[in-house]
Short mmCIF file of N, CA and C in Angstrom, two decimals:
data_model
loop_
_atom_site.label_atom_id
_atom_site.label_comp_id
_atom_site.label_asym_id
_atom_site.label_seq_id
_atom_site.Cartn_x
_atom_site.Cartn_y
_atom_site.Cartn_z
N UNK A 53 -0.18 4.13 -31.03
CA UNK A 53 -1.49 4.29 -29.37
C UNK A 53 -1.23 5.55 -29.47
N UNK A 54 -2.55 6.10 -29.39
CA UNK A 54 -2.26 7.80 -28.78
C UNK A 54 -1.82 8.25 -26.94
N UNK A 55 -1.65 9.13 -26.50
CA UNK A 55 -1.64 9.46 -25.13
C UNK A 55 -2.52 8.74 -24.70
N UNK A 56 -4.34 9.73 -25.02
CA UNK A 56 -4.92 9.59 -24.44
C UNK A 56 -4.42 7.56 -24.27
N UNK A 57 -5.15 6.91 -25.50
CA UNK A 57 -5.11 5.10 -25.36
C UNK A 57 -3.58 4.54 -23.98
N UNK A 58 -2.64 5.38 -23.68
CA UNK A 58 -1.69 5.22 -23.86
C UNK A 58 -1.81 4.95 -21.93
N UNK A 59 -2.38 5.94 -21.60
CA UNK A 59 -2.04 7.40 -20.00
C UNK A 59 -2.69 5.57 -19.17
N UNK A 60 -3.89 6.21 -19.30
CA UNK A 60 -4.93 5.03 -19.22
C UNK A 60 -4.39 3.65 -18.87
N UNK A 61 -3.93 2.66 -19.34
CA UNK A 61 -2.97 1.83 -19.59
C UNK A 61 -1.85 2.29 -18.34
N UNK A 62 -1.37 2.11 -18.97
CA UNK A 62 0.39 2.24 -17.42
C UNK A 62 -0.82 3.68 -16.68
N UNK A 63 -1.46 3.65 -15.90
CA UNK A 63 -2.26 3.90 -15.19
C UNK A 63 -2.41 2.78 -14.07
N UNK A 64 -3.51 1.93 -15.09
CA UNK A 64 -3.92 1.40 -14.36
C UNK A 64 -2.14 -0.39 -13.54
N UNK A 65 -1.65 -0.20 -14.94
CA UNK A 65 -0.60 -1.93 -14.74
C UNK A 65 0.35 -0.89 -13.19
N UNK A 66 0.50 0.92 -13.06
CA UNK A 66 1.55 1.19 -12.35
C UNK A 66 0.48 1.33 -10.82
N UNK A 67 -0.60 1.70 -10.66
CA UNK A 67 -1.80 2.01 -9.59
C UNK A 67 -0.90 0.90 -8.58
N UNK A 68 -1.08 -0.31 -8.40
CA UNK A 68 -0.13 -1.53 -7.79
C UNK A 68 0.63 -1.04 -6.78
N UNK A 69 1.61 -0.12 -7.53
CA UNK A 69 3.21 0.29 -7.40
C UNK A 69 2.75 1.84 -6.06
N UNK A 70 1.87 2.82 -6.41
CA UNK A 70 2.29 3.72 -5.85
C UNK A 70 2.59 4.24 -4.99
N UNK A 71 3.86 4.94 -5.02
CA UNK A 71 3.62 5.19 -3.15
C UNK A 71 2.71 6.68 -2.97
N UNK A 72 3.19 7.48 -3.53
CA UNK A 72 2.66 8.67 -3.03
C UNK A 72 1.02 8.61 -3.97
N UNK A 73 -0.28 8.61 -3.70
CA UNK A 73 -0.76 8.45 -4.55
C UNK A 73 -1.51 10.12 -5.02
N UNK A 74 -1.20 11.18 -3.91
CA UNK A 74 -1.12 12.61 -4.50
C UNK A 74 -0.61 12.63 -6.21
N UNK A 75 -0.01 12.61 -5.82
CA UNK A 75 0.76 12.36 -7.22
C UNK A 75 0.18 11.49 -8.77
N UNK A 76 0.60 10.08 -8.20
CA UNK A 76 -0.23 9.60 -9.15
C UNK A 76 -1.75 9.91 -9.31
N UNK A 77 -2.42 10.77 -9.10
CA UNK A 77 -4.24 11.45 -9.25
C UNK A 77 -3.22 12.40 -11.02
N UNK A 78 -2.69 13.39 -10.17
CA UNK A 78 -2.08 14.22 -11.81
C UNK A 78 -0.62 13.84 -12.61
N UNK A 79 -1.13 12.29 -12.43
CA UNK A 79 0.38 11.62 -13.61
C UNK A 79 -0.72 11.82 -14.77
N UNK A 80 0.58 12.62 -15.47
CA UNK A 80 1.07 13.24 -17.29
C UNK A 80 2.62 12.84 -17.53
N UNK A 81 2.55 13.16 -18.76
CA UNK A 81 3.86 12.87 -19.06
C UNK A 81 5.01 12.20 -18.31
N UNK A 82 5.12 13.93 -17.62
CA UNK A 82 6.14 14.54 -17.02
C UNK A 82 6.15 13.48 -15.70
N UNK A 83 5.38 12.90 -15.08
CA UNK A 83 5.39 12.25 -14.22
C UNK A 83 6.85 10.89 -14.34
N UNK A 84 7.38 11.49 -12.82
CA UNK A 84 8.71 10.42 -12.90
C UNK A 84 8.29 9.14 -11.95
N UNK A 85 8.91 7.97 -12.25
CA UNK A 85 8.22 6.87 -11.70
C UNK A 85 8.60 6.63 -10.52
N UNK A 86 9.93 7.55 -9.64
CA UNK A 86 10.93 6.47 -8.81
C UNK A 86 10.81 8.18 -7.45
N UNK A 87 10.81 9.19 -8.52
CA UNK A 87 10.68 10.68 -7.43
C UNK A 87 9.04 11.07 -7.80
N UNK A 88 8.71 11.51 -8.21
CA UNK A 88 6.98 11.73 -8.07
C UNK A 88 6.42 10.20 -7.67
N UNK A 89 6.26 9.12 -8.03
CA UNK A 89 5.18 8.04 -7.74
C UNK A 89 5.68 7.19 -6.24
N UNK A 90 7.43 7.62 -5.74
CA UNK A 90 7.26 6.62 -4.62
C UNK A 90 7.93 5.18 -5.21
N UNK A 91 7.71 4.96 -6.02
CA UNK A 91 8.27 3.59 -6.98
C UNK A 91 9.68 2.82 -6.55
N UNK A 92 9.61 1.83 -6.09
CA UNK A 92 11.29 1.66 -5.45
C UNK A 92 12.10 0.87 -6.99
N UNK A 93 12.62 0.06 -7.00
CA UNK A 93 13.11 -0.85 -7.85
C UNK A 93 12.98 -1.88 -8.42
N UNK A 94 12.67 -2.24 -7.57
CA UNK A 94 11.63 -4.18 -7.35
C UNK A 94 10.52 -4.44 -7.86
N UNK A 95 9.54 -3.13 -7.50
CA UNK A 95 8.24 -2.70 -8.07
C UNK A 95 8.41 -1.90 -9.31
N UNK A 96 9.64 -1.43 -9.88
CA UNK A 96 9.81 -1.23 -11.03
C UNK A 96 9.80 -2.41 -12.55
N UNK A 97 10.53 -3.54 -11.68
CA UNK A 97 10.68 -4.36 -12.86
C UNK A 97 9.79 -5.00 -12.67
N UNK A 98 8.60 -5.42 -11.72
CA UNK A 98 7.28 -5.45 -12.03
C UNK A 98 6.59 -4.64 -12.90
N UNK A 99 6.79 -3.58 -12.78
CA UNK A 99 5.62 -2.12 -13.97
C UNK A 99 5.91 -2.91 -15.16
N UNK A 100 6.62 -3.51 -15.22
CA UNK A 100 7.85 -3.42 -17.05
C UNK A 100 8.00 -4.92 -16.97
N UNK A 101 7.37 -5.92 -16.42
CA UNK A 101 7.25 -7.11 -16.87
C UNK A 101 5.43 -7.20 -17.15
N UNK A 102 4.82 -5.95 -16.72
CA UNK A 102 3.14 -6.16 -16.57
C UNK A 102 2.87 -4.90 -18.52
N UNK A 103 3.33 -4.38 -18.56
CA UNK A 103 3.88 -3.82 -19.55
C UNK A 103 4.20 -4.14 -20.78
N UNK A 104 4.85 -4.69 -20.36
CA UNK A 104 5.42 -6.42 -21.61
C UNK A 104 4.06 -7.06 -21.41
N UNK A 105 3.23 -7.70 -20.79
CA UNK A 105 2.46 -8.97 -20.54
C UNK A 105 1.01 -7.92 -21.65
N UNK A 106 0.17 -6.62 -20.87
CA UNK A 106 -0.47 -5.69 -21.20
C UNK A 106 -0.55 -5.51 -23.01
N UNK A 107 0.96 -5.32 -23.50
CA UNK A 107 1.37 -5.11 -24.32
C UNK A 107 1.68 -6.02 -25.62
N UNK A 108 1.86 -7.16 -25.11
CA UNK A 108 2.35 -8.25 -26.02
C UNK A 108 3.54 -7.47 -26.18
N UNK A 109 5.42 -6.81 -25.99
CA UNK A 109 5.67 -7.30 -26.17
C UNK A 109 6.80 -7.15 -24.97
N UNK A 110 8.18 -6.63 -25.89
CA UNK A 110 9.48 -7.57 -25.48
C UNK A 110 10.26 -6.16 -25.12
N UNK A 111 10.84 -6.21 -23.63
CA UNK A 111 11.42 -5.21 -23.58
C UNK A 111 13.16 -5.29 -23.09
N UNK A 112 13.97 -4.47 -23.39
CA UNK A 112 15.43 -4.96 -23.62
C UNK A 112 16.42 -4.20 -22.12
N UNK A 113 16.90 -4.02 -22.00
CA UNK A 113 18.36 -4.16 -20.81
C UNK A 113 18.24 -2.66 -21.27
N UNK A 114 18.06 -1.83 -21.79
CA UNK A 114 18.56 -1.03 -22.12
C UNK A 114 17.10 0.07 -22.57
N UNK A 115 15.54 -0.70 -22.78
CA UNK A 115 14.17 0.32 -22.62
C UNK A 115 14.45 0.16 -21.09
N UNK A 116 14.14 -1.00 -20.33
CA UNK A 116 14.42 -1.35 -18.85
C UNK A 116 14.94 0.46 -18.21
N UNK A 117 16.72 0.17 -18.19
CA UNK A 117 16.62 1.63 -18.01
C UNK A 117 16.45 2.55 -18.42
N UNK A 118 15.41 3.42 -19.95
CA UNK A 118 15.20 4.27 -20.37
C UNK A 118 14.05 4.88 -19.92
N UNK A 119 13.41 4.12 -19.48
CA UNK A 119 11.81 3.27 -19.07
C UNK A 119 11.48 4.28 -17.66
N UNK A 120 12.28 5.71 -17.10
CA UNK A 120 12.04 6.65 -16.03
C UNK A 120 11.12 7.08 -15.50
N UNK A 121 9.72 7.76 -16.77
CA UNK A 121 8.61 8.55 -16.44
C UNK A 121 7.78 7.64 -17.66
N UNK A 122 6.53 8.80 -17.06
CA UNK A 122 5.54 8.51 -18.33
C UNK A 122 5.83 8.58 -19.42
N UNK A 123 6.55 9.95 -19.78
CA UNK A 123 6.70 9.79 -21.46
C UNK A 123 7.48 9.11 -21.76
N UNK A 124 8.50 8.68 -21.74
CA UNK A 124 9.80 7.22 -22.01
C UNK A 124 9.27 6.61 -21.80
N UNK A 125 8.30 5.69 -21.34
CA UNK A 125 7.44 5.19 -21.32
C UNK A 125 7.16 5.04 -23.04
N UNK A 126 5.99 5.64 -22.57
CA UNK A 126 5.01 5.80 -23.53
C UNK A 126 6.13 5.26 -25.55
N UNK A 127 6.56 6.20 -25.28
CA UNK A 127 8.04 6.56 -26.36
C UNK A 127 8.49 4.95 -26.72
N UNK A 128 8.95 4.18 -25.71
CA UNK A 128 8.94 3.24 -25.60
C UNK A 128 8.64 2.03 -26.21
N UNK A 129 6.75 2.02 -25.74
CA UNK A 129 6.23 0.84 -25.76
C UNK A 129 5.08 1.25 -27.62
N UNK A 130 5.29 3.07 -27.61
CA UNK A 130 5.06 2.43 -29.23
C UNK A 130 5.79 2.47 -30.08
N UNK A 131 6.95 2.77 -29.93
CA UNK A 131 8.68 2.39 -30.02
C UNK A 131 8.23 0.05 -31.57
N UNK A 132 8.13 0.25 -29.57
CA UNK A 132 7.49 -1.78 -30.36
C UNK A 132 6.88 -1.39 -30.70
N UNK A 133 5.44 -1.90 -30.62
CA UNK A 133 3.96 -1.31 -31.26
C UNK A 133 4.27 -1.89 -32.48
N UNK A 134 5.75 0.24 -33.20
CA UNK A 134 5.60 0.10 -34.81
C UNK A 134 6.09 -1.41 -35.35
N UNK A 135 7.30 -1.68 -34.77
CA UNK A 135 8.01 -2.55 -35.17
C UNK A 135 7.77 -3.99 -35.28
#
């Protein structure tokens, strides 16, 4: 899935949990979920569950630990979709 297809889907998933609206408006590959969007760890788990549902994939613990920014989320989603 291309970046252009993936980022809007991720934005829809992340939107309910964002604490920094300004950073969310400028969301890109380098956006960090915790540092930039001020998403807490409990909500990060919710996002991961939402990603699993949206893309019909299963994320392992090590995937979740690495999913700290938009770029890593896209890489993990794409690798799961390919396998």
